[in-house]
Coordinates of N, CA and C in Angstrom, one line a residue:
X1424 N 1.0 -1.4 -0.2 CA 0.6 0.1 -0.4 C 1.0 1.4 0.0
X1425 N 0.6 2.3 -0.9 CA 1.4 3.5 -0.6 C 1.0 4.2 0.1
X1426 N 1.6 5.0 0.8 CA 1.4 6.1 1.8 C 1.9 7.3 2.2
X1427 N 1.8 8.4 2.2 CA 2.3 9.5 2.3 C 2.7 9.5 4.0
X1428 N 3.8 9.9 4.3 CA 4.3 10.4 5.6 C 3.9 11.6 6.5
X1429 N 3.6 11.5 7.4 CA 3.4 12.9 7.9 C 4.5 13.4 9.0
X1430 N 5.0 12.5 9.2 CA 6.4 12.9 10.1 C 7.7 12.0 9.5
X1431 N 8.5 12.0 10.4 CA 10.2 11.4 10.1 C 9.9 10.0 11.1
X1432 N 10.2 8.8 9.8 CA 10.2 8.1 10.9 C 11.4 7.0 10.7
X1433 N 12.3 6.7 11.3 CA 13.8 6.1 11.4 C 13.4 4.9 11.3
X1434 N 14.1 4.3 9.9 CA 14.1 3.5 9.1 C 12.8 3.4 8.6
X1435 N 12.0 4.2 8.2 CA 11.1 4.0 7.3 C 11.0 4.8 5.9
X1436 N 11.2 6.3 6.4 CA 11.6 7.4 5.6 C 11.2 9.2 6.4
X1437 N 11.1 9.9 5.4 CA 11.1 11.2 5.8 C 9.8 11.6 5.9
X1438 N 9.9 13.0 6.2 CA 8.0 13.5 6.0 C 8.2 14.0 4.7
X1439 N 6.7 13.6 4.5 CA 6.0 14.1 2.9 C 6.8 13.2 1.8
X1440 N 7.1 11.8 2.5 CA 7.8 11.0 1.4 C 6.9 9.6 1.0
X1441 N 6.4 9.4 -0.2 CA 5.6 8.5 -0.8 C 6.2 7.6 -0.5
X1442 N 5.9 6.2 0.0 CA 6.4 4.6 0.2 C 5.6 3.7 0.4
X1443 N 6.3 2.8 0.4 CA 5.1 1.3 0.0 C 5.2 0.8 1.3
X1444 N 4.6 0.3 1.8 CA 4.2 -0.3 3.0 C 3.2 -1.3 3.1
X1445 N 3.5 -2.2 4.2 CA 2.4 -3.6 4.0 C 1.2 -3.0 4.1
X1446 N 0.1 -3.9 4.1 CA -1.2 -3.3 4.6 C -1.3 -3.3 5.8
X1447 N -0.9 -4.3 6.8 CA -1.1 -4.0 8.0 C -0.2 -3.6 9.2
X1448 N 1.1 -2.7 8.8 CA 1.8 -1.8 9.2 C 1.0 -0.7 9.2
X1449 N 0.8 -0.2 7.6 CA 0.0 0.8 7.2 C -1.2 1.2 8.5
X1450 N -2.2 0.3 8.2 CA -3.7 0.4 9.1 C -3.2 0.1 10.6
X1451 N -2.3 -0.4 10.8 CA -2.4 -1.0 12.7 C -1.5 0.2 13.2
X1452 N -0.5 0.7 12.7 CA 0.7 1.5 13.2 C 0.7 3.2 12.5
X1453 N 1.0 3.3 11.3 CA 0.9 4.4 10.6 C 0.0 5.3 10.7
X1454 N -1.4 4.9 10.5 CA -3.0 5.5 10.4 C -3.3 5.9 11.9
X1455 N -3.4 4.8 12.6 CA -3.8 5.2 14.1 C -3.0 6.0 14.8
X1456 N -1.6 6.5 14.5 CA -1.0 7.1 15.2 C -0.6 8.7 14.5
X1457 N -1.6 8.6 13.2 CA -1.3 9.8 12.5 C -0.2 10.1 12.0
X1458 N 0.6 9.0 11.5 CA 2.0 9.0 10.7 C 2.1 9.2 9.8
X1459 N 0.7 8.7 8.9 CA 0.6 8.8 7.7 C -0.4 8.9 6.9
X1460 N -1.0 8.9 5.6 CA -2.3 8.9 5.3 C -2.0 8.2 4.3
X1461 N -3.4 7.9 3.5 CA -3.0 6.8 2.6 C -3.0 7.6 0.9
X1462 N -1.9 7.3 0.3 CA -1.6 7.8 -1.0 C -2.6 8.1 -1.9
X1463 N -3.8 8.6 -2.1 CA -4.7 8.7 -2.9 C -4.8 9.8 -3.7
X1464 N -5.8 10.1 -4.9 CA -5.5 11.1 -5.6 C -5.3 12.6 -4.7
X1465 N -6.7 12.7 -4.1 CA -6.6 13.8 -3.5 C -5.4 14.0 -2.2
X1466 N -5.1 13.3 -2.0 CA -3.8 13.4 -0.8 C -2.6 13.4 -1.5
X1467 N -2.4 13.1 -2.4 CA -1.3 13.2 -3.5 C -1.3 14.3 -4.1
X1468 N -2.7 15.3 -4.7 CA -2.5 16.5 -5.4 C -2.3 17.4 -4.1
X1469 N -2.7 17.2 -2.6 CA -2.2 18.1 -1.7 C -0.6 18.0 -1.5
X1470 N -0.1 17.0 -1.5 CA 1.4 17.0 -1.2 C 2.3 17.3 -2.6
X1471 N 1.5 17.5 -3.9 CA 2.1 18.4 -4.7 C 2.2 20.0 -4.6
X1472 N 1.0 20.5 -4.0 CA 0.5 21.7 -3.8 C 1.4 22.2 -2.7
X1473 N 1.9 21.1 -1.4 CA 2.8 21.6 -0.5 C 4.0 21.9 -1.0
X1474 N 4.7 20.8 -2.2 CA 5.8 20.9 -2.6 C 5.9 22.2 -3.4
X1475 N 4.9 22.5 -4.3 CA 5.0 23.5 -5.3 C 5.3 24.9 -4.3
X1476 N 4.2 24.9 -3.1 CA 4.6 26.1 -2.3 C 5.9 26.6 -1.8
X1477 N 6.6 25.3 -1.2 CA 7.8 25.4 -0.6 C 8.9 25.5 -1.5
X1478 N 8.9 25.2 -2.6 CA 9.7 25.6 -3.7 C 10.0 26.8 -4.7
X1479 N 8.3 27.6 -4.5 CA 8.1 28.9 -4.4 C 8.5 30.0 -3.7
X1480 N 8.4 29.5 -2.5 CA 9.0 30.4 -1.2 C 10.4 30.3 -1.1
X1481 N 11.0 28.8 -1.3 CA 12.5 29.1 -1.4 C 12.9 29.9 -2.5
X1482 N 12.2 29.9 -4.0 CA 13.0 30.7 -5.1 C 12.9 32.2 -4.7
X1483 N 11.7 32.7 -3.7 CA 11.4 33.8 -3.2 C 12.6 34.2 -2.5
X1484 N 13.1 33.4 -1.6 CA 14.1 33.7 -0.6 C 15.5 33.5 -0.9
X1485 N 16.1 33.0 -2.4 CA 16.7 32.7 -3.1 C 17.0 34.1 -3.7
X1486 N 15.8 34.8 -4.3 CA 15.9 36.1 -5.2 C 16.4 37.2 -4.0
X1487 N 15.7 37.2 -3.1 CA 15.9 38.3 -2.1 C 17.5 38.1 -1.4
X1488 N 18.2 37.2 -1.4 CA 19.4 37.0 -0.9 C 20.1 37.4 -2.2
X1489 N 19.8 37.4 -3.5 CA 20.7 37.7 -4.8 C 20.5 39.3 -5.0
X1490 N 19.5 39.8 -4.3 CA 19.7 41.5 -4.3 C 20.3 41.9 -3.1
X1491 N 20.1 40.9 -1.8 CA 21.2 41.6 -0.9 C 22.5 41.5 -1.2
X1492 N 23.0 40.4 -2.0 CA 24.6 40.6 -2.1 C 24.9 41.5 -3.1
X1493 N 24.2 42.0 -3.8 CA 24.1 42.6 -5.3 C 24.6 44.0 -4.3
X1494 N 23.7 44.1 -3.6 CA 23.8 45.5 -2.4 C 25.1 45.5 -1.6
X1495 N 25.5 44.6 -1.0 CA 26.7 44.4 -0.4 C 27.7 44.5 -1.3
X1496 N 28.0 44.2 -2.3 CA 29.0 44.4 -3.3 C 29.3 45.8 -3.6
X1497 N 28.2 46.4 -3.4 CA 28.6 48.0 -3.6 C 28.9 48.8 -2.3
X1498 N 29.1 48.1 -1.0 CA 28.8 48.7 -0.2 C 30.6 48.7 0.7
X1499 N 31.4 50.0 1.0 CA 32.5 49.7 1.8 C 31.7 50.3 3.1
X1500 N 31.9 49.5 3.7 CA 31.4 49.7 5.8 C 32.4 50.1 6.3
X1501 N 32.6 51.0 6.8 CA 33.5 51.9 7.6 C 33.0 51.8 9.3
X1502 N 34.4 51.5 9.8 CA 34.3 51.0 11.2 C 35.2 51.5 11.8
X1503 N 34.9 52.4 13.0 CA 35.7 53.4 13.7 C 36.3 52.4 15.0
X1504 N 37.4 52.4 15.1 CA 38.0 51.4 16.1 C 39.0 52.1 17.0
X1505 N 39.1 52.2 18.4 CA 40.8 52.5 18.8 C 41.7 52.0 18.6
X1506 N 42.8 52.5 18.5 CA 44.2 51.7 17.8 C 44.8 52.2 18.7
X1507 N 46.3 51.4 18.7 CA 47.3 51.9 19.1 C 48.3 52.3 18.0
X1508 N 49.9 52.2 18.2 CA 50.9 52.2 17.5 C 50.6 51.1 16.8
X1509 N 51.1 51.2 15.3 CA 51.7 50.0 14.5 C 50.1 49.7 13.8
X1510 N 49.1 50.1 13.9 CA 47.6 50.0 13.2 C 46.8 48.6 14.2
X1511 N 48.0 48.4 15.5 CA 47.1 47.3 16.2 C 45.7 47.7 17.1
X1512 N 44.8 46.8 17.1 CA 43.3 47.3 17.2 C 43.4 46.9 19.0
X1513 N 42.7 47.8 19.5 CA 42.3 47.5 20.9 C 41.0 46.3 20.7
X1514 N 41.4 45.1 21.0 CA 40.2 44.2 21.3 C 40.0 43.6 19.4
X1515 N 39.4 44.0 18.8 CA 38.7 43.5 17.4 C 37.5 43.7 17.3
X1516 N 37.2 43.8 15.8 CA 36.0 43.7 15.4 C 35.4 42.5 14.7
X1517 N 33.9 42.4 15.8 CA 33.7 41.0 15.3 C 32.3 40.7 14.6
X1518 N 31.9 39.6 14.4 CA 31.1 39.7 13.2 C 29.6 40.4 14.1
X1519 N 29.6 40.4 15.4 CA 28.4 41.1 15.8 C 28.5 42.8 15.2
X1520 N 29.7 42.9 15.3 CA 29.6 44.7 15.2 C 29.4 44.9 13.8
X1521 N 30.3 44.2 12.9 CA 30.0 44.0 11.5 C 28.0 43.8 11.0
X1522 N 27.6 43.3 11.7 CA 26.0 42.8 11.3 C 25.3 44.1 11.7
X1523 N 26.0 44.5 13.3 CA 25.2 45.5 13.7 C 25.6 46.9 13.1
X1524 N 26.5 47.3 12.5 CA 27.1 48.4 11.7 C 26.2 48.3 10.4
X1525 N 25.9 47.3 9.8 CA 25.6 47.3 8.5 C 23.9 47.8 8.7
X1526 N 23.2 47.0 9.7 CA 21.8 47.4 9.8 C 21.7 48.9 10.6
X1527 N 22.5 49.3 11.1 CA 22.4 50.9 11.3 C 22.6 51.5 10.2
X1528 N 23.5 51.2 9.4 CA 24.3 52.3 8.4 C 23.2 52.0 6.8
X1529 N 22.8 50.8 6.8 CA 22.4 50.8 5.6 C 21.0 50.2 5.3
X1530 N 20.8 49.6 6.5 CA 19.3 48.9 6.8 C 19.3 47.5 6.4
X1531 N 20.3 46.8 6.4 CA 20.5 45.7 6.1 C 20.7 44.5 7.1
X1532 N 19.7 43.5 6.9 CA 19.6 42.9 8.4 C 20.2 41.6 7.8
X1533 N 21.5 41.2 8.5 CA 21.9 40.1 8.3 C 22.7 39.3 9.8
X1534 N 22.2 37.9 9.9 CA 22.4 37.3 11.0 C 24.2 37.4 11.5
X1535 N 24.3 37.1 12.5 CA 26.0 37.4 12.7 C 26.6 36.1 12.4
X1536 N 25.9 34.7 12.6 CA 25.9 33.8 12.3 C 26.3 33.4 11.0
X1537 N 25.9 34.0 10.1 CA 26.2 34.0 8.6 C 27.4 34.4 7.9
X1538 N 28.0 35.7 9.5 CA 29.3 36.5 8.4 C 30.4 35.4 8.8
X1539 N 31.3 35.4 7.6 CA 32.3 34.2 7.8 C 33.2 35.1 8.0
X1540 N 33.7 35.3 9.5 CA 35.0 35.4 9.9 C 35.7 34.4 10.7
X1541 N 36.8 33.9 10.3 CA 37.6 33.0 11.2 C 38.0 33.5 12.4
X1542 N 38.6 34.6 12.6 CA 38.7 35.4 14.0 C 38.5 36.6 13.9
X1543 N 38.2 38.0 14.7 CA 38.3 39.1 15.1 C 39.0 39.6 14.1
X1544 N 38.5 41.1 13.4 CA 39.7 41.5 12.8 C 40.6 42.4 13.8
X1545 N 41.8 42.0 13.2 CA 42.7 42.7 14.7 C 43.6 43.9 13.9
X1546 N 43.5 44.4 12.5 CA 44.2 45.0 12.5 C 43.2 46.0 11.5
X1547 N 44.0 47.5 11.3 CA 43.3 48.6 10.2 C 43.4 48.3 8.9
X1548 N 42.4 48.8 8.0 CA 42.7 48.7 6.8 C 41.6 48.1 6.1
X1549 N 41.5 47.7 5.1 CA 40.3 47.1 4.1 C 40.3 45.6 4.1
X1550 N 39.0 45.0 4.8 CA 39.2 43.9 4.6 C 38.1 43.2 3.7
X1551 N 37.9 42.3 3.3 CA 37.2 41.5 2.2 C 36.3 40.6 3.1
X1552 N 35.2 40.2 3.4 CA 34.2 39.4 4.4 C 33.4 38.9 3.3
X1553 N 33.0 37.5 3.4 CA 31.9 36.9 2.9 C 31.0 36.7 3.4
X1554 N 29.4 36.8 3.0 CA 28.6 36.6 4.2 C 27.5 35.5 3.5
X1555 N 27.2 34.5 4.0 CA 26.6 33.1 3.7 C 25.0 33.4 3.6
X1556 N 24.5 34.3 2.5 CA 23.3 34.5 2.6 C 21.9 33.6 2.7
X1557 N 22.5 32.8 1.5 CA 21.8 31.7 1.3 C 22.0 30.4 0.6
X1558 N 21.5 29.4 0.6 CA 22.3 28.1 -0.2 C 23.4 28.7 -1.4
X1559 N 24.3 28.7 -1.5 CA 24.9 28.9 -3.2 C 25.1 30.4 -3.0
X1560 N 24.5 31.3 -2.3 CA 24.5 32.6 -2.9 C 25.4 33.2 -1.4
X1561 N 26.5 34.0 -2.0 CA 27.6 34.6 -0.7 C 27.8 35.9 -1.0
X1562 N 27.7 36.9 -0.2 CA 27.5 38.1 -0.3 C 29.2 38.5 -0.3
X1563 N 30.1 39.5 -0.9 CA 30.9 39.9 -0.8 C 31.1 41.3 0.0
X1564 N 31.5 41.4 1.1 CA 31.3 43.1 1.8 C 32.7 43.7 2.1
X1565 N 33.5 44.9 1.6 CA 34.6 45.4 2.0 C 34.3 46.1 3.6
X1566 N 35.5 45.7 4.5 CA 35.0 46.2 5.7 C 36.5 47.5 5.9
X1567 N 36.0 48.5 5.7 CA 37.3 49.3 6.4 C 37.3 49.8 7.5
X1568 N 38.4 49.4 8.3 CA 38.6 49.9 9.8 C 39.6 50.7 9.7
X1569 N 38.9 51.8 10.5 CA 39.6 53.1 10.7 C 39.6 53.8 12.1
X1570 N 41.0 54.3 12.1 CA 41.3 54.4 14.1 C 40.6 55.6 14.5
X1571 N 39.7 55.7 15.5 CA 39.3 56.8 15.6 C 40.3 58.2 16.0

């Protein structure tokens, strides 16, 4: 019997997956526990509509990420810090500070976890930073760290 899973079941399949199961397993376990529904025409069309909706949503998010990546490539973000001799910074510029400055200056909201910094920036000058906006979409941002 073909069934559509409503939840992830270990060893059986993932949510919204169509699987073949034995009649007894489906009727005595999956259906009573509301873990699956029969894969009839009505349920299959609902599943197809749900998948199309999810794909459309994902495409919209990707388009938005591409627009943000385009904006980021044109920005030179200036961050003022206190520094000592030889261009050494007291502390460092973290991903959190970069995200806050981007939102304050350009109204672009980026999660600090998506900013790809191996470690805090500890020198003055221009630094190229990558921001992971979406699957396969990486924005490049130039950050100019200047002394106060």
